[in-house]
Tab-separated table of C-alpha atoms in Angstrom:
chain	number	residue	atom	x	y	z
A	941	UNK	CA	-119.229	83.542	33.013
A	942	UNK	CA	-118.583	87.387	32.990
A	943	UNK	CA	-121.376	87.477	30.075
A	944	UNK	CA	-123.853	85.401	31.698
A	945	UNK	CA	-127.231	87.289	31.352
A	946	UNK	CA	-125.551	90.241	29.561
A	947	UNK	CA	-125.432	88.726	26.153
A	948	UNK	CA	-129.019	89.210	24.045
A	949	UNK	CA	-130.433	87.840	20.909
A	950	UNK	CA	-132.972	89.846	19.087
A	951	UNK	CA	-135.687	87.849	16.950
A	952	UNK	CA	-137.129	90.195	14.991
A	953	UNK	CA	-140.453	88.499	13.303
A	954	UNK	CA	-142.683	91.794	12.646
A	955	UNK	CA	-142.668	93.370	9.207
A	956	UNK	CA	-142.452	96.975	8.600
A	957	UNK	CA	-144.430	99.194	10.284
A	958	UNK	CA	-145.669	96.430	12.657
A	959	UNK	CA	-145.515	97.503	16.756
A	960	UNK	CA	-145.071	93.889	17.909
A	961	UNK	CA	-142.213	93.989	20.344
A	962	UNK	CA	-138.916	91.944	19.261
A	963	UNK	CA	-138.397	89.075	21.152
A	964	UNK	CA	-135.305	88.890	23.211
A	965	UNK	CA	-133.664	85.346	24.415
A	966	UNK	CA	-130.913	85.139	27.155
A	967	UNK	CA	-127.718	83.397	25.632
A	968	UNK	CA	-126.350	81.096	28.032
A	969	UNK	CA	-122.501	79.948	28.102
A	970	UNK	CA	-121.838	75.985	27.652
A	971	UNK	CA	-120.567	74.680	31.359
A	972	UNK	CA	-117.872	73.125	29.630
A	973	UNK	CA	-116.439	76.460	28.530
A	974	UNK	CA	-116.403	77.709	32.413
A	975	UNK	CA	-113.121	77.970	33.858
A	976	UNK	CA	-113.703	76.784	37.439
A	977	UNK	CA	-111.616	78.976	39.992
A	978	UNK	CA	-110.566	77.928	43.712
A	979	UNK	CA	-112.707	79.689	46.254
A	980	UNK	CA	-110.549	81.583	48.641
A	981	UNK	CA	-111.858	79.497	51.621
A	982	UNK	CA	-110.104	76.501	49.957
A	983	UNK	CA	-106.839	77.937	48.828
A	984	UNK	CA	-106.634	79.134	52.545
A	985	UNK	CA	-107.830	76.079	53.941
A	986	UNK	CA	-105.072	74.140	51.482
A	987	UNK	CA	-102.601	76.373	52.523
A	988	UNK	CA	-103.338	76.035	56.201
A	989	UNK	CA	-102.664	71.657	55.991
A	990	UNK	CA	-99.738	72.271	53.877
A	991	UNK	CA	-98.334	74.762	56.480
A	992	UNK	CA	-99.355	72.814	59.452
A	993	UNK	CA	-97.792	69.253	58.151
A	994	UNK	CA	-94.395	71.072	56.733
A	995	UNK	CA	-93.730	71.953	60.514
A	996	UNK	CA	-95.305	69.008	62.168
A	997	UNK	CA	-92.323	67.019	59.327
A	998	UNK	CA	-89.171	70.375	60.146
A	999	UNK	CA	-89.741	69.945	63.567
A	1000	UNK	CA	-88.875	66.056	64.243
A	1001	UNK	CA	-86.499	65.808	61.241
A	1002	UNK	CA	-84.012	67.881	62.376
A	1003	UNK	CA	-83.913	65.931	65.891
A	1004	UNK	CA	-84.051	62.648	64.319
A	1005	UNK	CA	-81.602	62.799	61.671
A	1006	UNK	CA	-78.977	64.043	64.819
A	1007	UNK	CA	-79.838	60.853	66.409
A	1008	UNK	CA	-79.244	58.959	63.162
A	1009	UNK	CA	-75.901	60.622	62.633
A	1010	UNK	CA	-74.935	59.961	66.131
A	1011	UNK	CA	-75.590	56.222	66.288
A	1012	UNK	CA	-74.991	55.866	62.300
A	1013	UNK	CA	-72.150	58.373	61.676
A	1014	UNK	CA	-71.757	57.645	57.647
A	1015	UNK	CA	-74.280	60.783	56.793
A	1016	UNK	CA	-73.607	60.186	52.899
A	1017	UNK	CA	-74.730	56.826	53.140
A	1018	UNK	CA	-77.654	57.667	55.414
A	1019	UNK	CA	-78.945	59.652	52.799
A	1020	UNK	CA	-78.463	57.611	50.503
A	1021	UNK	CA	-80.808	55.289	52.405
A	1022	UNK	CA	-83.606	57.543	52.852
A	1023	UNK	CA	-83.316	59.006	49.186
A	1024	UNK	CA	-83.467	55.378	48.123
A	1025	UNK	CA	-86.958	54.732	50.550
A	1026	UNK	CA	-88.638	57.880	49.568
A	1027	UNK	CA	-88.653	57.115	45.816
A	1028	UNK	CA	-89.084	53.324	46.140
A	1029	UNK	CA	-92.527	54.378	48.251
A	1030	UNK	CA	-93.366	56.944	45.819
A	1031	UNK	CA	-92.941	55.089	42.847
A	1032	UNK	CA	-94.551	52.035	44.363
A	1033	UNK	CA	-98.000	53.531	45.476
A	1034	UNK	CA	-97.892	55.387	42.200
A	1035	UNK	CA	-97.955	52.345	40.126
A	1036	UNK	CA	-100.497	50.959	42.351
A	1037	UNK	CA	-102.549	54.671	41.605
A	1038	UNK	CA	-102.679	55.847	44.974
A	1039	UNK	CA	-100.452	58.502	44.283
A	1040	UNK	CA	-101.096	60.526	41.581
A	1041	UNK	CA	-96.963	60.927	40.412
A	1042	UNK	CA	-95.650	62.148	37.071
A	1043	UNK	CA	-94.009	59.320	34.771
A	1044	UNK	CA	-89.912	60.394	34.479
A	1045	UNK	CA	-90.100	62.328	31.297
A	1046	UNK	CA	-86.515	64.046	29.664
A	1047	UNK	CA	-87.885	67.844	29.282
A	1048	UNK	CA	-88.974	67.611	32.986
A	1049	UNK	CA	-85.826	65.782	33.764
A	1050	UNK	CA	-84.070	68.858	32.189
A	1051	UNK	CA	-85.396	71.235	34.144
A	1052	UNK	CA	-85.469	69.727	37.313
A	1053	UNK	CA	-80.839	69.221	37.251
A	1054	UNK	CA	-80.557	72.417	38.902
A	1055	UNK	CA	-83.011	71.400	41.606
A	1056	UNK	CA	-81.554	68.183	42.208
A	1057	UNK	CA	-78.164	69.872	42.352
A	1058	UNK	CA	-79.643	72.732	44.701
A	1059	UNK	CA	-81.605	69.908	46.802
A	1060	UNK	CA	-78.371	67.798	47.578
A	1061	UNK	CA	-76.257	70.490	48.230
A	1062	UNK	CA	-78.824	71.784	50.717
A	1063	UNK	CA	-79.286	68.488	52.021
A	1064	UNK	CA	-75.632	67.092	52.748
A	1065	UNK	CA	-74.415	70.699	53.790
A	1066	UNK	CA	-77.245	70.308	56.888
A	1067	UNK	CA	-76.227	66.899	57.535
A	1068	UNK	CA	-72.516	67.592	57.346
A	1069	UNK	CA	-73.625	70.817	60.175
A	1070	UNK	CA	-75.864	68.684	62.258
A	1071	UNK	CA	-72.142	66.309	62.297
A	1072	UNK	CA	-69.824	69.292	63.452
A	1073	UNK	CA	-72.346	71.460	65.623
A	1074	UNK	CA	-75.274	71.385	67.867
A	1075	UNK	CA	-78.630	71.619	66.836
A	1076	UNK	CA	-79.822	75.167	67.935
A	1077	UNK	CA	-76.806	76.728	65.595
A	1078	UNK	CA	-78.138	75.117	62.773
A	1079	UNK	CA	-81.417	76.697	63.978
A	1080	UNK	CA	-80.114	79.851	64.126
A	1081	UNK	CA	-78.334	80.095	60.839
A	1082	UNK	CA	-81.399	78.536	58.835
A	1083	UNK	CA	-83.298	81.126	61.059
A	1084	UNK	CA	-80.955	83.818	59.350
A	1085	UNK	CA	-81.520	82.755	55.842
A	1086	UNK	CA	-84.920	84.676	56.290
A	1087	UNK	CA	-83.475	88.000	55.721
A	1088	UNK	CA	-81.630	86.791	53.000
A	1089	UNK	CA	-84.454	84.901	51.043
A	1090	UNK	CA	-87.006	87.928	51.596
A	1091	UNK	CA	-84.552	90.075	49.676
A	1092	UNK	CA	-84.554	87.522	46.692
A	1093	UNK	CA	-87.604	87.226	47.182
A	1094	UNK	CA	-88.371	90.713	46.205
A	1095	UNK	CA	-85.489	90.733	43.662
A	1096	UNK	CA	-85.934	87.977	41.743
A	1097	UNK	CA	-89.615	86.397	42.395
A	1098	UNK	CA	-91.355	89.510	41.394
A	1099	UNK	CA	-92.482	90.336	44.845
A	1100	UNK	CA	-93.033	93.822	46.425
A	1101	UNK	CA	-90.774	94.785	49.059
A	1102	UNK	CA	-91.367	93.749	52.375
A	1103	UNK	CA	-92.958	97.103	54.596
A	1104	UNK	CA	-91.083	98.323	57.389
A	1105	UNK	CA	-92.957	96.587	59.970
A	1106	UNK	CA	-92.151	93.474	58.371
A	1107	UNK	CA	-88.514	94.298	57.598
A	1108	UNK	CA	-88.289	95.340	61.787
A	1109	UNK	CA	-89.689	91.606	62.538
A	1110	UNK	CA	-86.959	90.114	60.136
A	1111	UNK	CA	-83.901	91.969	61.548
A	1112	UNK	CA	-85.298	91.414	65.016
A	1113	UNK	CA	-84.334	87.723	63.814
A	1114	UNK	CA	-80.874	88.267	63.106
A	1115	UNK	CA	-80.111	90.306	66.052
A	1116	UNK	CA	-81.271	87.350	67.979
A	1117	UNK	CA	-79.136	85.281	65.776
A	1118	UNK	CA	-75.807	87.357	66.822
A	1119	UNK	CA	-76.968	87.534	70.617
A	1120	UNK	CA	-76.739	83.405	70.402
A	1121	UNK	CA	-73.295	83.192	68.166
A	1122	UNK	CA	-71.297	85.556	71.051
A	1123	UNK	CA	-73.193	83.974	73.613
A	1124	UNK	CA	-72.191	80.691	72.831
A	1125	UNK	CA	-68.890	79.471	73.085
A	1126	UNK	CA	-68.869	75.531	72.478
A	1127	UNK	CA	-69.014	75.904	68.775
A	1128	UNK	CA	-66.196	74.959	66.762
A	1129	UNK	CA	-64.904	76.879	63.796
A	1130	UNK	CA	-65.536	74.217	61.520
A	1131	UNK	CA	-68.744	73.469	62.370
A	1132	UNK	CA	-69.171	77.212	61.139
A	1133	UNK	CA	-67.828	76.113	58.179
A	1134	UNK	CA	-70.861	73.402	57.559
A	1135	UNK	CA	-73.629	75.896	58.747
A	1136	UNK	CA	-72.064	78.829	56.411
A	1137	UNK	CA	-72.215	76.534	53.176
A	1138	UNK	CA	-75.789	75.291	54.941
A	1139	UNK	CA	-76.868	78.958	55.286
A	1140	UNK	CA	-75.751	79.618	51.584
A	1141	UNK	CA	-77.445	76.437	50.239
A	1142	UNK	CA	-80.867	77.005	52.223
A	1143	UNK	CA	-81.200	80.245	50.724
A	1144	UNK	CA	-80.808	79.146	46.775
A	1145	UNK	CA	-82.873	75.592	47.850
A	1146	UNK	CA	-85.686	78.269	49.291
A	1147	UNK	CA	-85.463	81.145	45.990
A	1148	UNK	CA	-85.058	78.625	42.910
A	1149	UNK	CA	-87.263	75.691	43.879
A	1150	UNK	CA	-89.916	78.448	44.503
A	1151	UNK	CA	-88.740	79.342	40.977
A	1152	UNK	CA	-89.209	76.071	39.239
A	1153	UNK	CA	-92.342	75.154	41.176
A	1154	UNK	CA	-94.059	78.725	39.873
A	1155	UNK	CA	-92.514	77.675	36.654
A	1156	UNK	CA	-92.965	73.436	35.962
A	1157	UNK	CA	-96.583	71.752	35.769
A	1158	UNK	CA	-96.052	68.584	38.342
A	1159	UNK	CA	-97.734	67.149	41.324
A	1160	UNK	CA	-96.200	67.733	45.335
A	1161	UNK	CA	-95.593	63.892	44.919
A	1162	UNK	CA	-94.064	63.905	41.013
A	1163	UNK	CA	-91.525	66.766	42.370
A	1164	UNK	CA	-90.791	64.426	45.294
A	1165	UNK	CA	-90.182	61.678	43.025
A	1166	UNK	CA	-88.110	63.680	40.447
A	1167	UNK	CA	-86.047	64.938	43.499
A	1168	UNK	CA	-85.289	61.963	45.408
A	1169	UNK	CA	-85.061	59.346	42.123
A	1170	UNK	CA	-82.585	61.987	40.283
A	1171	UNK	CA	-80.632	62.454	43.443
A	1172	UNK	CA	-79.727	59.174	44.406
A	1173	UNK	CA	-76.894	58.528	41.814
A	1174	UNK	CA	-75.010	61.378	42.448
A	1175	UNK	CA	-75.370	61.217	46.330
A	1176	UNK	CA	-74.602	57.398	45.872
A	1177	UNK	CA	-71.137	58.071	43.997
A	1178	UNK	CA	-70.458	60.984	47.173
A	1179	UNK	CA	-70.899	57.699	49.239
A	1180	UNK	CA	-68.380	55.292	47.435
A	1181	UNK	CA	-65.684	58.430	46.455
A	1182	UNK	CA	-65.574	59.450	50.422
A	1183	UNK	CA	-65.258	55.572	51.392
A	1184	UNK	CA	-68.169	55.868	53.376
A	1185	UNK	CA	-70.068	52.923	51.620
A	1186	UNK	CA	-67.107	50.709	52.252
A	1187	UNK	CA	-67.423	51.368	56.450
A	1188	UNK	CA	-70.818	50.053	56.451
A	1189	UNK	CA	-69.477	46.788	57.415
A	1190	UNK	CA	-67.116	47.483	59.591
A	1191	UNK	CA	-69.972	49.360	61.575
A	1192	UNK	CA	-71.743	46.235	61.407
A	1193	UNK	CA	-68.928	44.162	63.142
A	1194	UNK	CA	-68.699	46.746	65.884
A	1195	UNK	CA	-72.331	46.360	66.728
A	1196	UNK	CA	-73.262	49.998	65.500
A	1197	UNK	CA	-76.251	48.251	64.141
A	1198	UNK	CA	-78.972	47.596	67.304
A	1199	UNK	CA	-82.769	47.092	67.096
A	1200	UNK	CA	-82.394	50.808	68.319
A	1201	UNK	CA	-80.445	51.817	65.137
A	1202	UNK	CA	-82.746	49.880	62.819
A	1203	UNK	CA	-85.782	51.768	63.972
A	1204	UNK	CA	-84.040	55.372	63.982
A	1205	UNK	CA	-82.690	54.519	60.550
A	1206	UNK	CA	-86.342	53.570	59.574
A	1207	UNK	CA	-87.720	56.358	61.080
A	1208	UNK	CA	-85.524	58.687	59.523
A	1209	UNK	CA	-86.382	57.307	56.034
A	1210	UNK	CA	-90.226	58.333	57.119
A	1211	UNK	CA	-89.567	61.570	57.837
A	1212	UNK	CA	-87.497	62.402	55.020
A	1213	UNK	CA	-90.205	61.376	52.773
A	1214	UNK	CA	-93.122	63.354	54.886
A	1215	UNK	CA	-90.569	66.308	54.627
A	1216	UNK	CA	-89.989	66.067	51.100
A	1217	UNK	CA	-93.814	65.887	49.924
A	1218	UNK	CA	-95.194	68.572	52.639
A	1219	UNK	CA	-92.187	70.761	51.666
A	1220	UNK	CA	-93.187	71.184	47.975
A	1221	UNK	CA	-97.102	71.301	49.140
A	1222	UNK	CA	-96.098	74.502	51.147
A	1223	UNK	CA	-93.123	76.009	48.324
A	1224	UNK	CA	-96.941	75.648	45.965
A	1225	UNK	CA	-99.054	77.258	48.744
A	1226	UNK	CA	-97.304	80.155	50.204
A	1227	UNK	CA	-94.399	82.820	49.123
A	1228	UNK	CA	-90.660	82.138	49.555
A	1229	UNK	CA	-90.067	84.499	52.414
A	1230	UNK	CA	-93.563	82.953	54.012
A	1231	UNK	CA	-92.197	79.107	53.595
A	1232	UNK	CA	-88.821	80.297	55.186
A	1233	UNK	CA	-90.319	81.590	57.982
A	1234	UNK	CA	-93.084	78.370	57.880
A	1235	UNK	CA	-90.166	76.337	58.513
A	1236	UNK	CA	-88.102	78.210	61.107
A	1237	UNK	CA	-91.372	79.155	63.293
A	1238	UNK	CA	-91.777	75.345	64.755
A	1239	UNK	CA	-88.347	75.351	65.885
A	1240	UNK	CA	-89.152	76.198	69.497
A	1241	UNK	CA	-90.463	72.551	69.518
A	1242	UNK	CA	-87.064	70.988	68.096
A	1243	UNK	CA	-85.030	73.177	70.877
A	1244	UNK	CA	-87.691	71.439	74.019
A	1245	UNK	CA	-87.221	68.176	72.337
A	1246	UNK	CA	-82.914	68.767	72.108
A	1247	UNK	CA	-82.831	70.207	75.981
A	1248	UNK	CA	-85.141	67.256	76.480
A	1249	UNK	CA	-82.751	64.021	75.498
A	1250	UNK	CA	-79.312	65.692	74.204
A	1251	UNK	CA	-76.630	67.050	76.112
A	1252	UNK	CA	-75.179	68.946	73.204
A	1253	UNK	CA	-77.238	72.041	73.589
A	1254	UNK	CA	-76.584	75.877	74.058
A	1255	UNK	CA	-76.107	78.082	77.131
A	1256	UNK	CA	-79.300	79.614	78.643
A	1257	UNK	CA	-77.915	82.899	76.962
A	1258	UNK	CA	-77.397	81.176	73.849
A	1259	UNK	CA	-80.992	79.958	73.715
A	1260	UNK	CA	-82.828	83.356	74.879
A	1261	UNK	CA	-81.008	84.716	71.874
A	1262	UNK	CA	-82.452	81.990	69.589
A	1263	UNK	CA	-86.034	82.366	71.195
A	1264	UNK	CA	-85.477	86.198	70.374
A	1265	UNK	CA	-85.207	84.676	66.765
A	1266	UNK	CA	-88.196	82.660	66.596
A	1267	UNK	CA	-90.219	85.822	68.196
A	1268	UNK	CA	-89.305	87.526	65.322
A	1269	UNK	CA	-90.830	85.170	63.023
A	1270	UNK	CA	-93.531	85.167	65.027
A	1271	UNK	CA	-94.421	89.168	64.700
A	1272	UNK	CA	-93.367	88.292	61.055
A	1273	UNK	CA	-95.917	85.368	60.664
A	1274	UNK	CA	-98.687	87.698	62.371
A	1275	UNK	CA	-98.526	90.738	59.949
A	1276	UNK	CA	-98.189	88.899	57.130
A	1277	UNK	CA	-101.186	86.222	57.484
């Protein structure tokens, strides 16, 4: 396209000595040959749904996989459940073509081990937290992971370093972070445990997916697939090594299993796959430092919903420290849009 109209070719028909001009004739490129680009407007407006659904899916999950835990306390085997769900649905509509998922091939299988192994650890780390803690230290320790994750962003991903401005915003969220962890004193020290490992996990689940998404051709719903299909039967031996699988029915003769419990369970399984899709949409659209801070930002939400129907939740203290947090990924959010 750059030599559209540029490019010339000169038919010279006179003979010698003869003033006739030459005749020039445009050359025109073949439309095949034209590499279409996105328009700005559309990469923004892509990256504005998959930014907008990621926290519409972080917000609720978080609050509805505590409720799951609490009336369904096997965690291993509740993710087994939903792991199982999301790639039955996947796999289903994609047969039927209305998903557009990639076929399990063995070079993407390859490369996709360490993200399964990243993705579970990740995955059963917050569960294990959400078991042990409430839900605005999770909060606060994924909120932390921002700092972190903005440094490997800039160390491993290639990115230039964050400006000072920026850098002020992200320490502003860790000194909010501290103000909450002395101001609250109804944590457990093993609950620190789970959110340390969590805190760990979130940050390599945030840097190397980034990595492999940047890196592997696939579709948001093919990396679903791969994730939750080559997840399942390691989770699934977790399940039957900790003897969780084997409590399922003695849950069931205790009446742990209510209308109520079906439709959290089910719920939970709907989430997890609208979190899983909408989270690689927004690893694809945005930076890793951006899609921490994505998912941290809707957390105010998840803390009005857990004052709202638990009674598990911080001191007013506690919480004025974790809004501090979120304000910081707010100033972050503005100077970098």
């Amino acid at each position: 396209s750059f030599f559209r109209g540029h490019l010339t070719f000169k038919m010279d028909n006179s003979k010698a000595g003869d003033d006739k001009p030459q005749v020039e004739i445009p050359i025109e490129p073949k439309e095949d040959n034209v590499v279409q680009v996105q328009s700005p407007s559309a990469s923004r407006l892509k990256a504005q749904f998959a930014i907008i659904s990621y926290m519409g899916a972080s917000s609720t999950m978080l609050i509805i996989n505590k409720v799951a835990v609490y009336l369904f306390p096997l965690p291993t085997v509740l993710l087994v459940i939903q792991l199982f769900v999301s790639s039955a649905i996947i796999f289903s509509l994609g047969s039927l073509g209305f998903l557009n998922v990639d076929p399990l091939e063995w070079g993407k299988i390859r490369q996709y081990i360490g993200v399964v192994f990243v993705f579970l650890a990740n995955i059963f780390t917050n569960i294990k937290a959400l078991q042990y803690s409430n839900v605005e230290t999770v909060i606060v320790f994924r909120t932390c992971t921002t700092l972190a994750i903005a440094y490997g962003d800039f160390r491993f991903l290639n990115r230039g370093p964050p400006s000072s401005r920026v850098l002020s915003t992200l320490v502003l969220i860790v000194v909010g972070a501290i103000i909450y962890v002395f101001m609250d004193s109804s944590v457990e020290i093993e609950s620190y445990f789970w959110v340390g490992l969590y805190f760990f996990f979130q940050c390599l689940d945030v840097l190397y997916i980034k990595y492999i998404t940047n890196s592997v051709s696939m579709t948001s719903w093919g990396r679903s697939f791969y994730n939750n299909t080559l997840a399942l039967p390691t989770i699934l031996i977790i399940a039957f090594s900790t003897g969780e699988i084997y409590r399922v029915s003695e849950l069931y003769n205790e009446g742990y299993f209510t209308n109520f419990t079906y439709f959290i369970l089910f719920l939970s399984c709907v989430m997890g796959l609208g979190i899983s899709y909408t989270g690689f949409l927004c690893r694809e659209a945005v930076s890793a430092t951006s899609y921490s801070v994505v998912g941290n930002m809707n957390k105010v939400l998840t803390v009005m919903i857990n004052c709202a129907i638990w009674d598990k939740h911080a001191s007013t203290g506690g919480l004025l420290g974790l809004l501090l947090s979120l304000l910081g990924g707010a100033l972050y959010t503005k100077l970098t849009q």
